[in-house]
XYZ file of C-alpha atoms in Angstrom:
382
model
C -18.338 -92.721 -20.115
C -20.548 -96.129 -19.736
C -23.420 -94.114 -18.579
C -22.889 -91.757 -21.341
C -23.077 -94.673 -23.489
C -26.008 -96.465 -22.354
C -27.893 -93.226 -22.579
C -26.839 -92.779 -26.065
C -27.882 -96.314 -26.999
C -31.434 -95.810 -25.637
C -31.691 -92.341 -26.846
C -31.061 -93.776 -30.633
C -33.818 -96.290 -30.003
C -36.141 -93.492 -28.997
C -35.137 -91.421 -31.766
C -35.669 -93.660 -34.421
C -38.948 -93.917 -36.350
C -40.876 -96.963 -35.931
C -42.311 -98.382 -38.937
C -45.968 -97.602 -39.661
C -48.710 -98.603 -42.144
C -49.896 -95.060 -42.761
C -52.549 -95.706 -45.431
C -54.188 -98.115 -47.392
C -55.785 -97.873 -50.968
C -58.026 -100.462 -52.788
C -58.412 -100.307 -56.573
C -60.411 -102.676 -58.705
C -58.241 -105.883 -58.180
C -55.485 -104.853 -56.030
C -54.476 -103.256 -52.224
C -51.819 -100.695 -51.748
C -50.168 -100.235 -48.315
C -48.305 -96.986 -47.777
C -45.556 -96.804 -45.408
C -43.804 -94.085 -43.342
C -40.376 -95.357 -44.512
C -38.652 -97.513 -46.970
C -39.727 -101.654 -46.672
C -38.115 -104.445 -48.282
C -39.929 -107.754 -49.293
C -37.848 -109.347 -46.711
C -39.740 -107.641 -44.171
C -42.790 -109.735 -44.777
C -43.309 -113.098 -43.379
C -46.047 -114.854 -44.949
C -47.393 -118.626 -44.543
C -50.721 -120.252 -45.746
C -53.523 -122.410 -43.644
C -55.658 -124.686 -45.541
C -58.866 -126.001 -44.230
C -62.186 -127.512 -45.623
C -63.845 -124.251 -46.551
C -60.686 -122.742 -48.601
C -57.241 -121.413 -47.827
C -55.997 -118.532 -45.758
C -52.726 -116.660 -46.926
C -51.157 -114.911 -44.001
C -48.675 -112.067 -43.938
C -47.029 -110.356 -41.189
C -45.054 -107.472 -40.758
C -43.054 -105.586 -37.789
C -45.027 -102.353 -37.790
C -47.822 -100.059 -36.315
C -51.274 -99.757 -38.262
C -52.120 -96.059 -38.117
C -56.136 -96.572 -37.754
C -58.734 -99.518 -37.106
C -58.761 -102.681 -38.640
C -60.172 -102.898 -42.334
C -61.931 -105.304 -44.289
C -62.126 -105.477 -48.270
C -63.947 -108.120 -50.497
C -63.364 -108.996 -53.679
C -65.122 -111.227 -56.151
C -64.556 -114.918 -55.890
C -65.248 -115.001 -52.443
C -61.828 -113.626 -51.597
C -61.823 -111.236 -48.641
C -58.958 -108.963 -47.374
C -58.384 -108.249 -43.684
C -55.832 -106.222 -41.880
C -55.388 -105.515 -38.039
C -52.938 -104.777 -35.403
C -52.095 -108.460 -34.162
C -49.909 -107.762 -31.320
C -48.266 -104.369 -30.092
C -45.447 -104.808 -32.441
C -46.991 -106.523 -35.445
C -49.482 -106.123 -38.054
C -51.171 -109.039 -39.822
C -53.301 -109.320 -42.987
C -55.120 -112.204 -44.020
C -56.466 -113.149 -47.413
C -59.176 -115.597 -47.378
C -60.127 -117.637 -50.493
C -62.100 -120.448 -51.527
C -59.733 -121.874 -53.688
C -55.504 -121.320 -54.216
C -54.708 -118.272 -55.777
C -51.513 -116.550 -56.815
C -51.000 -113.133 -55.293
C -48.115 -111.252 -56.207
C -46.480 -109.054 -53.648
C -44.408 -106.348 -54.873
C -42.391 -103.561 -52.616
C -41.048 -100.579 -53.902
C -39.806 -97.947 -51.670
C -42.610 -97.136 -49.211
C -45.340 -99.113 -50.835
C -46.460 -102.750 -50.860
C -48.922 -103.888 -53.603
C -51.069 -107.076 -53.487
C -52.546 -108.053 -56.801
C -55.697 -110.222 -57.132
C -56.012 -111.735 -60.310
C -59.524 -111.893 -62.047
C -61.110 -110.519 -58.965
C -62.962 -107.174 -58.938
C -63.687 -105.282 -55.910
C -66.927 -105.310 -54.337
C -66.361 -102.342 -52.008
C -66.347 -98.603 -53.650
C -63.353 -97.946 -56.044
C -62.131 -94.981 -54.199
C -59.102 -94.753 -52.204
C -59.876 -95.907 -48.678
C -57.702 -94.116 -45.937
C -56.880 -95.781 -42.695
C -56.859 -92.486 -41.149
C -60.371 -91.679 -39.679
C -59.827 -87.740 -40.118
C -61.605 -86.545 -43.402
C -58.755 -83.885 -44.089
C -56.257 -86.703 -44.553
C -58.143 -88.872 -46.895
C -56.923 -89.003 -50.631
C -58.999 -88.218 -53.579
C -58.060 -89.480 -57.247
C -56.283 -87.313 -59.297
C -58.554 -84.891 -61.390
C -58.080 -84.855 -65.369
C -59.057 -82.474 -67.801
C -59.132 -82.403 -71.914
C -56.427 -79.561 -71.695
C -53.795 -80.996 -69.959
C -50.003 -79.948 -70.491
C -47.477 -81.873 -72.468
C -46.652 -85.058 -70.405
C -43.080 -84.942 -70.399
C -40.508 -87.342 -68.369
C -36.814 -86.268 -67.620
C -34.076 -88.772 -69.073
C -30.978 -89.367 -67.381
C -29.059 -86.506 -69.052
C -31.945 -83.741 -67.934
C -33.539 -83.767 -71.197
C -37.342 -83.324 -71.524
C -39.171 -86.420 -73.315
C -42.657 -86.789 -74.029
C -44.610 -89.710 -73.167
C -45.201 -92.113 -76.175
C -48.140 -94.267 -76.656
C -48.798 -96.775 -79.514
C -52.791 -97.185 -79.893
C -53.573 -100.512 -82.039
C -56.940 -100.789 -83.740
C -57.870 -104.413 -83.748
C -58.061 -106.415 -86.662
C -58.296 -104.658 -90.522
C -57.830 -105.591 -93.964
C -58.934 -109.187 -94.705
C -59.704 -109.610 -90.847
C -63.297 -108.194 -90.182
C -63.174 -109.059 -86.725
C -66.661 -109.550 -84.972
C -69.827 -108.187 -86.917
C -72.094 -106.021 -85.297
C -75.704 -105.947 -85.192
C -75.963 -103.140 -87.771
C -73.570 -105.559 -89.796
C -70.673 -103.277 -89.654
C -67.164 -105.158 -89.159
C -65.306 -104.586 -85.562
C -62.606 -103.290 -87.492
C -64.131 -100.478 -88.918
C -65.338 -99.200 -85.273
C -62.177 -99.891 -83.468
C -60.301 -97.632 -86.137
C -62.701 -94.932 -85.621
C -62.524 -95.008 -81.951
C -58.734 -95.175 -82.100
C -58.733 -92.116 -84.336
C -60.530 -89.923 -81.665
C -58.087 -91.391 -79.188
C -55.064 -90.332 -81.232
C -56.655 -86.855 -81.642
C -57.374 -86.395 -78.136
C -54.153 -87.853 -76.702
C -52.166 -85.417 -79.175
C -54.149 -82.679 -77.654
C -53.030 -83.372 -74.150
C -49.434 -83.409 -75.387
C -48.340 -87.128 -75.825
C -46.575 -88.324 -78.728
C -48.913 -90.933 -80.405
C -48.617 -93.366 -83.108
C -51.071 -95.839 -84.591
C -50.393 -99.284 -85.713
C -52.862 -98.671 -88.725
C -54.597 -95.730 -89.637
C -56.301 -97.126 -92.294
C -57.940 -100.451 -93.185
C -55.293 -102.771 -93.927
C -54.130 -106.033 -92.100
C -51.239 -106.403 -89.667
C -50.073 -109.582 -88.196
C -50.053 -109.877 -84.341
C -46.148 -109.817 -83.907
C -46.098 -106.782 -86.061
C -48.176 -104.793 -84.001
C -45.986 -104.907 -80.805
C -42.945 -104.848 -82.610
C -44.141 -101.434 -83.957
C -44.441 -100.084 -80.303
C -41.306 -101.521 -79.212
C -39.354 -99.881 -82.151
C -41.142 -96.723 -81.332
C -40.165 -96.854 -77.694
C -43.268 -96.604 -76.344
C -44.406 -96.118 -72.877
C -47.567 -97.491 -73.231
C -49.665 -99.946 -75.801
C -53.280 -99.736 -76.076
C -55.102 -102.513 -78.448
C -58.756 -101.682 -78.695
C -61.063 -104.304 -79.740
C -65.119 -104.882 -79.544
C -66.451 -108.198 -77.887
C -69.162 -110.214 -79.398
C -70.963 -113.617 -78.589
C -72.829 -116.182 -80.537
C -75.639 -116.980 -78.350
C -77.716 -115.416 -75.702
C -76.934 -111.828 -77.358
C -79.091 -109.985 -75.080
C -77.196 -111.362 -71.834
C -73.875 -110.159 -72.292
C -72.917 -106.390 -72.557
C -70.531 -103.985 -71.180
C -66.768 -102.819 -71.186
C -64.128 -104.850 -70.177
C -60.159 -104.220 -70.047
C -57.353 -106.982 -70.092
C -53.659 -107.237 -69.266
C -51.275 -110.172 -70.287
C -50.880 -113.129 -68.148
C -50.815 -116.673 -68.095
C -54.184 -116.827 -66.540
C -56.636 -118.573 -68.147
C -60.170 -118.171 -66.826
C -63.098 -119.505 -68.743
C -64.157 -116.080 -69.882
C -60.834 -114.669 -70.565
C -60.175 -118.014 -73.057
C -63.295 -117.334 -75.036
C -62.656 -113.468 -75.256
C -58.703 -114.218 -76.356
C -59.797 -117.022 -78.860
C -61.797 -114.448 -80.860
C -58.872 -112.034 -80.777
C -55.999 -114.273 -81.263
C -57.677 -116.404 -84.563
C -56.285 -113.978 -87.077
C -52.865 -115.032 -86.984
C -52.345 -118.649 -86.165
C -48.588 -118.180 -87.172
C -47.922 -116.506 -83.848
C -49.155 -118.978 -81.797
C -47.107 -121.491 -83.697
C -43.965 -118.973 -83.261
C -44.772 -118.601 -79.638
C -44.245 -121.753 -77.658
C -45.529 -122.010 -73.970
C -41.968 -121.538 -72.684
C -41.320 -118.428 -74.625
C -44.408 -117.309 -73.846
C -43.698 -117.649 -70.240
C -40.289 -116.201 -70.586
C -41.594 -113.186 -72.160
C -43.872 -112.310 -69.126
C -42.250 -109.913 -66.477
C -43.612 -109.454 -63.008
C -43.293 -105.918 -63.012
C -44.698 -105.271 -66.441
C -47.670 -107.322 -65.358
C -48.419 -105.272 -62.355
C -48.011 -101.979 -64.394
C -50.039 -103.542 -67.181
C -52.530 -104.354 -64.445
C -52.535 -100.785 -63.061
C -52.812 -99.319 -66.331
C -56.220 -101.423 -67.059
C -57.394 -100.290 -63.663
C -57.188 -96.609 -64.603
C -58.123 -96.890 -68.179
C -61.603 -99.327 -67.098
C -61.987 -96.657 -64.168
C -61.724 -93.635 -67.195
C -64.236 -95.177 -69.795
C -66.844 -95.683 -67.216
C -66.648 -92.528 -65.913
C -66.656 -91.064 -69.144
C -69.751 -92.694 -70.573
C -72.059 -93.374 -67.332
C -73.203 -89.814 -67.511
C -75.463 -90.318 -70.480
C -75.507 -94.275 -70.927
C -76.190 -97.038 -68.512
C -72.933 -99.315 -69.195
C -72.037 -102.345 -67.637
C -68.858 -102.648 -65.981
C -67.000 -105.858 -67.213
C -64.129 -105.610 -64.816
C -60.619 -105.788 -65.364
C -59.244 -109.345 -66.580
C -56.038 -110.848 -67.111
C -55.583 -113.625 -70.190
C -53.547 -114.854 -72.784
C -53.753 -112.443 -75.756
C -51.116 -112.888 -78.231
C -50.907 -109.436 -79.492
C -49.665 -108.157 -76.075
C -47.109 -110.786 -76.111
C -43.553 -109.283 -76.654
C -44.337 -105.754 -75.708
C -41.354 -104.387 -73.777
C -43.972 -101.634 -72.234
C -47.366 -101.752 -69.988
C -49.810 -102.953 -72.258
C -53.440 -103.559 -72.547
C -56.359 -105.012 -74.404
C -59.517 -103.038 -74.281
C -63.130 -104.775 -75.224
C -65.108 -101.517 -75.524
C -68.865 -103.294 -75.624
C -70.520 -105.894 -77.132
C -71.244 -105.789 -80.896
C -73.636 -108.254 -80.752
C -75.926 -106.970 -78.136
C -78.801 -105.271 -79.742
C -78.626 -101.638 -77.898
C -74.985 -101.682 -77.157
C -74.219 -102.834 -80.527
C -75.855 -100.153 -82.328
C -74.529 -97.559 -79.663
C -70.850 -98.627 -80.636
C -71.376 -97.552 -84.070
C -72.179 -94.038 -82.928
C -69.568 -91.300 -83.347
C -70.759 -89.558 -80.171
C -70.619 -92.962 -78.111
C -66.918 -93.199 -79.928
C -65.567 -90.184 -78.561
C -66.643 -90.787 -74.891
C -64.863 -93.815 -75.091
C -61.644 -92.321 -76.532
C -62.268 -89.412 -73.627
C -62.521 -92.048 -71.076
C -59.426 -93.722 -72.452
C -57.616 -90.791 -72.493
C -58.512 -89.867 -68.885
C -57.363 -93.245 -67.803
C -53.815 -92.931 -69.162
C -53.686 -89.591 -67.655
C -54.872 -91.147 -64.253
C -51.723 -93.621 -64.672
C -48.991 -91.253 -65.738
C -50.208 -89.216 -62.591
C -49.660 -92.197 -60.328
C -46.648 -93.855 -62.202
C -44.555 -90.829 -63.567
């Protein structure tokens, strides 16, 4: 009997599946670790080491790394390394020249690390830890004729994904002025209308905060989205700069957070100025309370997918700069109960880009790219 129990004990150990990291994905500003079984946040042991050259954030997990060690680099001198540290332990180290906050989110068989305000310096495509090409993953394909996007509710009834498009500014608020003397409110409304048509073709249920030239307060925009029980909120704007206008161009995608980089603060200042009441309404504390970690991460993922979609759509014909995915204090996104992004579709003050943004062909390309980004987001986050 004792021999049988010993055999059973060791047999169970042999049959138990050891934890493995089967692949790693890199997006513009995040790393995704895929495991062969469910994990918990408590499985990770972390600590930080400071030195004169910066700081190292170290994470250990009892697991096996399938494949060789990998290194990924991001902007702002941020480097991510992962390797088998011992026979039973995988270690990944994040080197940074300054202290940064790196949210670690764990869900089922996946762990996600977000690098705020840091764009990847590697290829944006998925990097598999497996060496065999047949296992390497490719991004999901999207088409302009995709079927209706439906999710199943608890009672089994199908429900279309609901998207609210928010054309920035409007009415008394012109927004920025383009080189062709056209208001930002006009250009972003045109792009929003094209996007509205494109998303409806793909089977989404779509609403617009405004479909004509009227002024709407910032608070009312997200309130509208919440009342519609929207799955996504997309606010469309165009950028501008007063000096050195030829130097800055390109598309940028923002999501809401407390981070306040100089660039984000400058962009946010332009978009926030039309409704000072909102900034009085939301105290600093209430602003912090509204933020939800899961929603921030979802918004970041949405911004990454839309940014990639826009670039893919327009770069076939135009040379467009990738301004990256960034986070900032945009009041129009405060209060949204769903993943939300603010898109800066280009610089109205740039000599070439400003003219291009007022062309319907370019506006339609941007709308197509945004819709592709939405498709890709839902393909990965149903």
